[in-house]
Structures are given as C-alpha cells and as structure tokens.
Coordinates of C-alpha atoms in Angstrom, one line a residue:
M1 CA 102.6 68.4 61.5
L2 CA 101.3 67.6 65.0
L3 CA 98.6 70.3 64.6
A4 CA 97.6 68.9 61.2
F5 CA 97.3 65.4 62.7
N6 CA 95.3 66.7 65.7
A7 CA 92.9 68.6 63.3
L8 CA 92.3 65.5 61.2
M9 CA 91.5 63.5 64.2
A10 CA 89.0 66.1 65.4
E11 CA 87.4 67.0 62.1
R12 CA 87.6 63.7 60.2
N13 CA 87.5 65.8 57.1
V14 CA 90.5 67.2 55.1
T15 CA 88.8 70.4 54.1
R16 CA 87.6 71.3 57.6
A17 CA 90.9 70.2 59.2
A18 CA 92.8 72.5 56.8
K19 CA 90.6 75.4 57.7
R20 CA 91.1 74.7 61.4
V21 CA 94.9 75.1 61.2
G22 CA 95.0 77.8 58.6
L23 CA 96.1 75.6 55.7
T24 CA 94.8 75.2 52.2
Q25 CA 93.4 71.8 51.3
Q26 CA 96.5 71.2 49.2
G27 CA 98.7 72.1 52.1
M28 CA 96.8 69.7 54.4
S29 CA 97.2 67.0 51.8
G30 CA 100.9 67.6 51.8
Q31 CA 101.1 67.4 55.6
L32 CA 99.2 64.1 55.4
A33 CA 101.6 62.7 52.8
R34 CA 104.6 63.5 55.0
M35 CA 102.9 61.9 58.1
R36 CA 102.2 58.7 56.1
D37 CA 105.8 58.6 55.0
L38 CA 107.0 59.2 58.6
F39 CA 104.9 56.6 60.2
S40 CA 104.7 54.1 57.3
D41 CA 101.0 54.0 57.6
R42 CA 98.1 55.5 55.7
L43 CA 96.8 57.0 59.0
F44 CA 93.5 58.3 57.5
L45 CA 91.4 56.5 55.0
R46 CA 88.9 58.2 52.7
Q47 CA 85.2 57.4 53.3
A48 CA 81.9 59.1 52.4
G49 CA 82.0 62.7 53.7
G50 CA 85.6 62.6 55.0
V51 CA 88.3 60.4 56.4
V52 CA 88.5 57.7 59.2
P53 CA 91.7 57.1 61.3
T54 CA 93.5 53.8 61.0
P55 CA 94.3 51.8 64.2
R56 CA 97.9 53.3 64.0
A57 CA 96.5 56.8 64.0
E58 CA 94.2 56.0 67.0
A59 CA 97.2 54.6 68.8
L60 CA 99.3 57.8 68.1
F61 CA 96.6 60.2 69.1
P62 CA 97.1 60.3 72.9
S63 CA 100.8 60.8 72.5
V64 CA 100.2 63.7 70.0
Q65 CA 97.9 65.4 72.5
I66 CA 100.4 65.1 75.2
A67 CA 103.1 66.6 72.9
L68 CA 100.9 69.5 71.9
S69 CA 100.0 70.2 75.5
A70 CA 103.7 70.3 76.5
L71 CA 104.5 72.5 73.5
E72 CA 101.7 74.9 74.4
K73 CA 103.1 75.3 77.9
V74 CA 106.6 76.1 76.5
V75 CA 105.5 78.7 74.0
S76 CA 102.7 80.4 76.0
A77 CA 103.5 83.5 78.0
P78 CA 104.3 82.8 81.6
S79 CA 101.5 83.7 84.0
F80 CA 101.8 85.8 87.1
D81 CA 99.3 86.3 89.9
P82 CA 100.5 88.8 92.5
A83 CA 98.0 87.5 95.1
T84 CA 99.5 84.0 95.1
S85 CA 103.1 84.8 94.2
D86 CA 105.9 84.2 96.7
G87 CA 108.5 85.5 94.3
L88 CA 111.4 87.8 95.0
V89 CA 112.9 90.9 93.4
T90 CA 116.4 92.2 94.1
I91 CA 116.7 95.9 93.7
A92 CA 119.9 98.0 93.8
A93 CA 119.2 101.4 95.2
S94 CA 120.8 104.3 97.1
D95 CA 119.4 105.4 100.5
Y96 CA 118.1 108.4 98.6
A97 CA 115.9 106.2 96.4
I98 CA 115.0 104.0 99.3
A99 CA 113.8 106.9 101.4
L100 CA 111.6 108.3 98.6
L101 CA 110.2 105.2 97.0
L102 CA 110.5 102.1 99.2
P103 CA 107.7 103.0 101.7
G104 CA 105.1 103.5 99.0
L105 CA 106.4 100.5 97.1
L106 CA 106.1 98.2 100.1
Q107 CA 102.6 99.4 100.9
L108 CA 101.5 98.5 97.3
I109 CA 103.3 95.1 97.4
Q110 CA 101.7 94.2 100.8
K111 CA 98.2 95.0 99.5
Q112 CA 98.6 93.1 96.2
A113 CA 101.1 90.4 96.9
P114 CA 101.4 89.7 100.7
S115 CA 103.9 86.8 100.1
F116 CA 106.1 88.7 97.6
R117 CA 109.6 89.5 98.9
V118 CA 112.0 92.4 98.2
V119 CA 115.8 92.4 98.7
V120 CA 117.6 95.8 98.5
R121 CA 121.3 96.0 97.8
P122 CA 123.5 99.1 97.5
V123 CA 124.3 100.8 94.2
E124 CA 128.0 100.5 93.7
T125 CA 130.5 101.7 91.2
G126 CA 131.5 99.3 88.4
S127 CA 129.5 97.6 85.7
L128 CA 125.8 97.7 86.6
A129 CA 125.1 95.3 83.6
G130 CA 127.7 92.9 85.0
R131 CA 126.2 93.0 88.5
M132 CA 122.8 92.3 87.1
R133 CA 124.1 89.3 85.2
E134 CA 126.4 87.9 88.0
E135 CA 124.7 89.0 91.2
G136 CA 121.0 88.5 90.2
I137 CA 120.0 92.1 90.5
D138 CA 116.7 92.5 88.7
L139 CA 116.3 96.3 88.8
A140 CA 118.3 99.4 89.8
L141 CA 117.1 102.8 91.0
T142 CA 120.0 105.1 90.1
V143 CA 121.1 107.8 87.7
R144 CA 121.7 107.1 84.0
E145 CA 125.5 107.8 84.2
F146 CA 125.9 104.5 86.1
A147 CA 124.1 102.4 83.4
P148 CA 125.2 101.5 79.9
P149 CA 122.9 102.1 77.0
S150 CA 122.3 98.4 76.6
L151 CA 120.0 98.4 79.7
Q152 CA 116.4 99.3 79.6
S153 CA 115.2 102.3 81.6
R154 CA 112.4 104.6 82.6
I155 CA 112.8 108.1 84.1
L156 CA 111.0 108.2 87.4
F157 CA 111.5 111.8 88.4
K158 CA 113.8 114.8 88.3
D159 CA 115.3 116.5 91.3
R160 CA 117.3 119.7 91.9
Y161 CA 119.8 120.7 94.5
V162 CA 119.2 123.3 97.3
G163 CA 121.3 124.6 100.1
V164 CA 120.5 123.4 103.6
V165 CA 121.5 124.4 107.1
R166 CA 119.9 124.0 110.6
A167 CA 117.1 126.5 111.4
G168 CA 119.4 128.2 114.0
H169 CA 122.4 128.5 111.7
P170 CA 124.0 132.0 111.6
L171 CA 123.1 132.2 107.9
A172 CA 119.5 130.9 108.2
G173 CA 117.0 133.4 106.9
K174 CA 119.7 135.5 105.1
A175 CA 120.7 135.8 101.5
V176 CA 123.7 133.4 101.2
S177 CA 126.4 135.0 99.1
L178 CA 128.9 133.0 97.1
D179 CA 131.7 134.0 99.5
D180 CA 129.6 132.9 102.5
F181 CA 128.7 129.7 100.7
C182 CA 132.3 128.8 99.9
A183 CA 133.7 129.8 103.3
S184 CA 131.2 127.7 105.3
P185 CA 132.1 124.2 106.3
H186 CA 130.1 121.7 104.1
L187 CA 128.8 118.2 104.6
L188 CA 129.2 116.2 101.4
V189 CA 127.5 112.9 100.7
S190 CA 129.8 110.6 98.6
P191 CA 128.3 107.1 98.5
F192 CA 130.8 105.4 96.3
R193 CA 134.5 106.2 96.8
G194 CA 134.3 108.8 99.6
D195 CA 135.6 111.5 97.2
A196 CA 135.6 115.0 98.7
S197 CA 134.0 116.5 95.6
G198 CA 130.6 116.3 93.9
P199 CA 128.3 118.2 91.5
T200 CA 128.6 121.3 93.6
D201 CA 132.4 121.3 93.5
H202 CA 132.4 120.7 89.7
T203 CA 130.1 123.7 89.3
L204 CA 132.3 125.9 91.5
A205 CA 135.4 124.8 89.7
A206 CA 133.9 126.0 86.4
I207 CA 134.0 129.6 87.8
G208 CA 137.4 129.2 89.6
R209 CA 136.0 128.7 93.1
T210 CA 136.1 126.0 95.8
R211 CA 134.3 125.3 99.0
M212 CA 135.5 123.9 102.3
V213 CA 134.3 120.4 102.7
G214 CA 134.4 119.6 106.5
L215 CA 132.8 116.2 106.5
V216 CA 132.2 113.4 104.0
V217 CA 129.6 110.7 104.7
P218 CA 128.7 107.7 102.6
G219 CA 124.9 108.1 102.7
F220 CA 121.9 110.5 103.2
S221 CA 120.5 108.7 106.2
V222 CA 122.6 110.6 108.8
V223 CA 122.6 114.0 107.1
G224 CA 119.5 115.4 108.8
S225 CA 120.8 114.6 112.3
L226 CA 124.3 116.0 111.5
L227 CA 123.0 119.2 110.0
E228 CA 120.5 119.8 112.9
Q229 CA 123.2 119.5 115.5
T230 CA 126.1 121.4 113.8
D231 CA 126.8 124.5 111.8
L232 CA 127.6 122.4 108.7
M233 CA 126.0 123.4 105.4
A234 CA 125.0 120.9 102.7
V235 CA 123.7 120.9 99.1
L236 CA 121.0 118.2 98.9
P237 CA 118.4 116.9 96.5
E238 CA 115.3 119.0 97.3
R239 CA 112.9 116.0 97.3
L240 CA 114.9 114.3 100.1
L241 CA 113.9 117.1 102.5
T242 CA 110.2 116.0 102.2
V243 CA 111.0 112.8 104.0
M244 CA 113.8 114.1 106.3
H245 CA 111.5 115.7 108.9
R246 CA 114.2 117.8 110.5
D247 CA 114.3 121.5 111.7
L248 CA 116.2 122.7 108.7
W249 CA 116.3 125.9 106.5
T250 CA 116.7 125.7 102.8
F251 CA 118.0 128.3 100.4
E252 CA 118.8 128.7 96.7
T253 CA 122.5 128.1 96.1
P254 CA 124.3 131.2 95.0
I255 CA 125.3 129.4 91.8
P256 CA 122.9 126.9 90.2
V257 CA 124.0 123.3 90.6
P258 CA 122.7 121.0 87.8
G259 CA 120.1 118.5 89.0
F260 CA 119.6 114.9 87.9
E261 CA 117.0 112.3 86.9
L262 CA 116.4 109.1 88.8
E263 CA 115.7 106.1 86.6
A264 CA 114.5 102.5 87.0
I265 CA 117.0 100.4 85.0
W266 CA 116.8 96.7 84.2
P267 CA 118.3 94.1 81.8
E268 CA 116.5 93.5 78.4
R269 CA 116.0 89.8 79.3
L270 CA 113.4 90.9 81.9
N271 CA 111.6 93.4 79.6
A272 CA 108.6 91.2 79.0
D273 CA 108.6 89.2 82.2
P274 CA 105.1 89.5 83.8
A275 CA 106.4 89.8 87.4
H276 CA 109.0 92.3 86.4
I277 CA 106.5 94.4 84.5
W278 CA 104.3 94.3 87.6
I279 CA 107.1 95.5 90.0
R280 CA 108.1 98.3 87.5
D281 CA 104.5 99.5 87.4
L282 CA 104.3 99.5 91.2
I283 CA 107.5 101.6 91.4
V284 CA 105.9 104.2 89.0
E285 CA 102.7 104.1 91.1
A286 CA 104.8 104.6 94.3
S287 CA 106.3 107.7 92.7
R288 CA 102.8 109.0 92.0
M289 CA 101.6 108.2 95.5
H290 CA 104.1 110.6 97.0
H291 CA 103.9 113.2 94.3
V292 CA 107.4 112.4 93.1
L293 CA 106.7 111.5 89.5
Q294 CA 106.8 114.3 87.0

C-alpha cells in the first residue's frame, strides 16, 4: 500500500502509477480504495490527465517516504566492504590447520582488510553446532566426523599419512618392515582426550597387530623438535611436513593408514552473510596459495 501511495504521488496518474509498481489499473484502484478507507480521505482527486493529491495526501507523503526508506534498509542485503571493515571472525582450528592455512589467510586479510580481526580457538570434542551457537564460533577447520550434517561445509583438501623419523634414525633410508614399525617407540598426537590410540592403531588392530606408543602429545607444534632429537617414530599428515622445516626422513607405512579431508564448516545462519562469504573465499584462496587445495 505504501508503494502504491508513493507511486501515485510521483506519477499523478493511476495507469502510470500501476505500471510503476507492477499492478494492473484495477489493482491500483483497489489499493487506492483501501487507502481512502484507512485514512478517511479521498487522498487523490481526478482531474484532466490524471489525479491530484489532497492536502491530507500531501501531509502524509513525507512520513510515507521515511517508512519506505526504513523498510528498504531492513529488506536489502547487508553490505560489506573489506577495506573499511573492522569486523571479527572467530575460527576453531587445530594447530595442523593453523600451520597450513593461517599464514596465507592472514596475508590475504592484511592486504584486503587491514582492520579486520581474527580469533582462533581450539577444536574440542563435544557438539560443534552447540559451540557455534553458544560460544560465537563463526567457522571451524576440522574433519567431518566432528560436525553434524546440519552444518554447512566445504572440503578444503585431502591429506594422507606417512611414517616419519629423524634423518639419523637407525631405520632412516631403509625399507621399514611391519615388525620394525610395530616395535619402534612411536610419538602419537592426540589433541582431544590424550588417548594412546589413533587411526594407525585402528588400522593395525584390524590385522591383529599393535605398536608401542612411547609418547602422547596434545598437538603437532612440538612434533618436529621431538622427532629430530630422539629415536621416536611418528605417523603424520604428509602436508604438515611441508611447513615443519626439520631434518626428517619420511617413508611409506608398511600398512596403508586411511587419510582424511579437512573441511571448512559453518552454521547455516551465516551461509549468505557477506563478511562470512568473504572469509570463506579467502580460506579457499589461502589453500591455493600454498598448493594445498585439490
């Protein structure tokens, strides 16, 4: 009704006003009848070539324009300009995802949005959907098994596991047998509960074997230093080694350990948010920058 009133004030002609708002002439006449009833005034009087507003319509016009302007702001898509934004995104990520993606992501953010801020929190066990709702986490970089189907996602890359020892390890440069593999003391990364088992142990259990886990650590950041200074063996994501910069030797595990896919995961409520779309696109671009995306 407000649009019809505004069109009549602008066009001063029922036919042209109807066309302006996508109504038939009959539809516009119906809108005018309802307006007259609502305001107890004729509002627009017929004259040669069109209509003329009454004093009541003239008085209403400024308020109608204000109302339409406010309504347009409510229904229009929110705008986002990275160059002027001082917004904040909260990302839940493991140190593995941080090591591979965060440097490139921050480079892109600093170029496009120098005042934009990033907060990184650890990925933890429990309901990721609940944490996103209650703790204000906007996006998570993790594997699908930690996210319910209700969350939106995009696969960023795949990774596979390889065996790793220091370059001077007694087994370095040799074909590592299954017996050698199981007998060697292993370093295991267990970021959530500190369990002394992981994908490698599940794979070995399927063939009735076990390995000796000599050390369990909560994250990947200390792994390179520990391997370089001890005779521990580890089974690590291959891509992690590209940013570890240590004197290590890698080998194919004697039994293949299933790999995984890292995903960007977010709540549906942010699916169409311009700032969130922008940060998701930057994460994908950061993957490409470092030849991670497949």
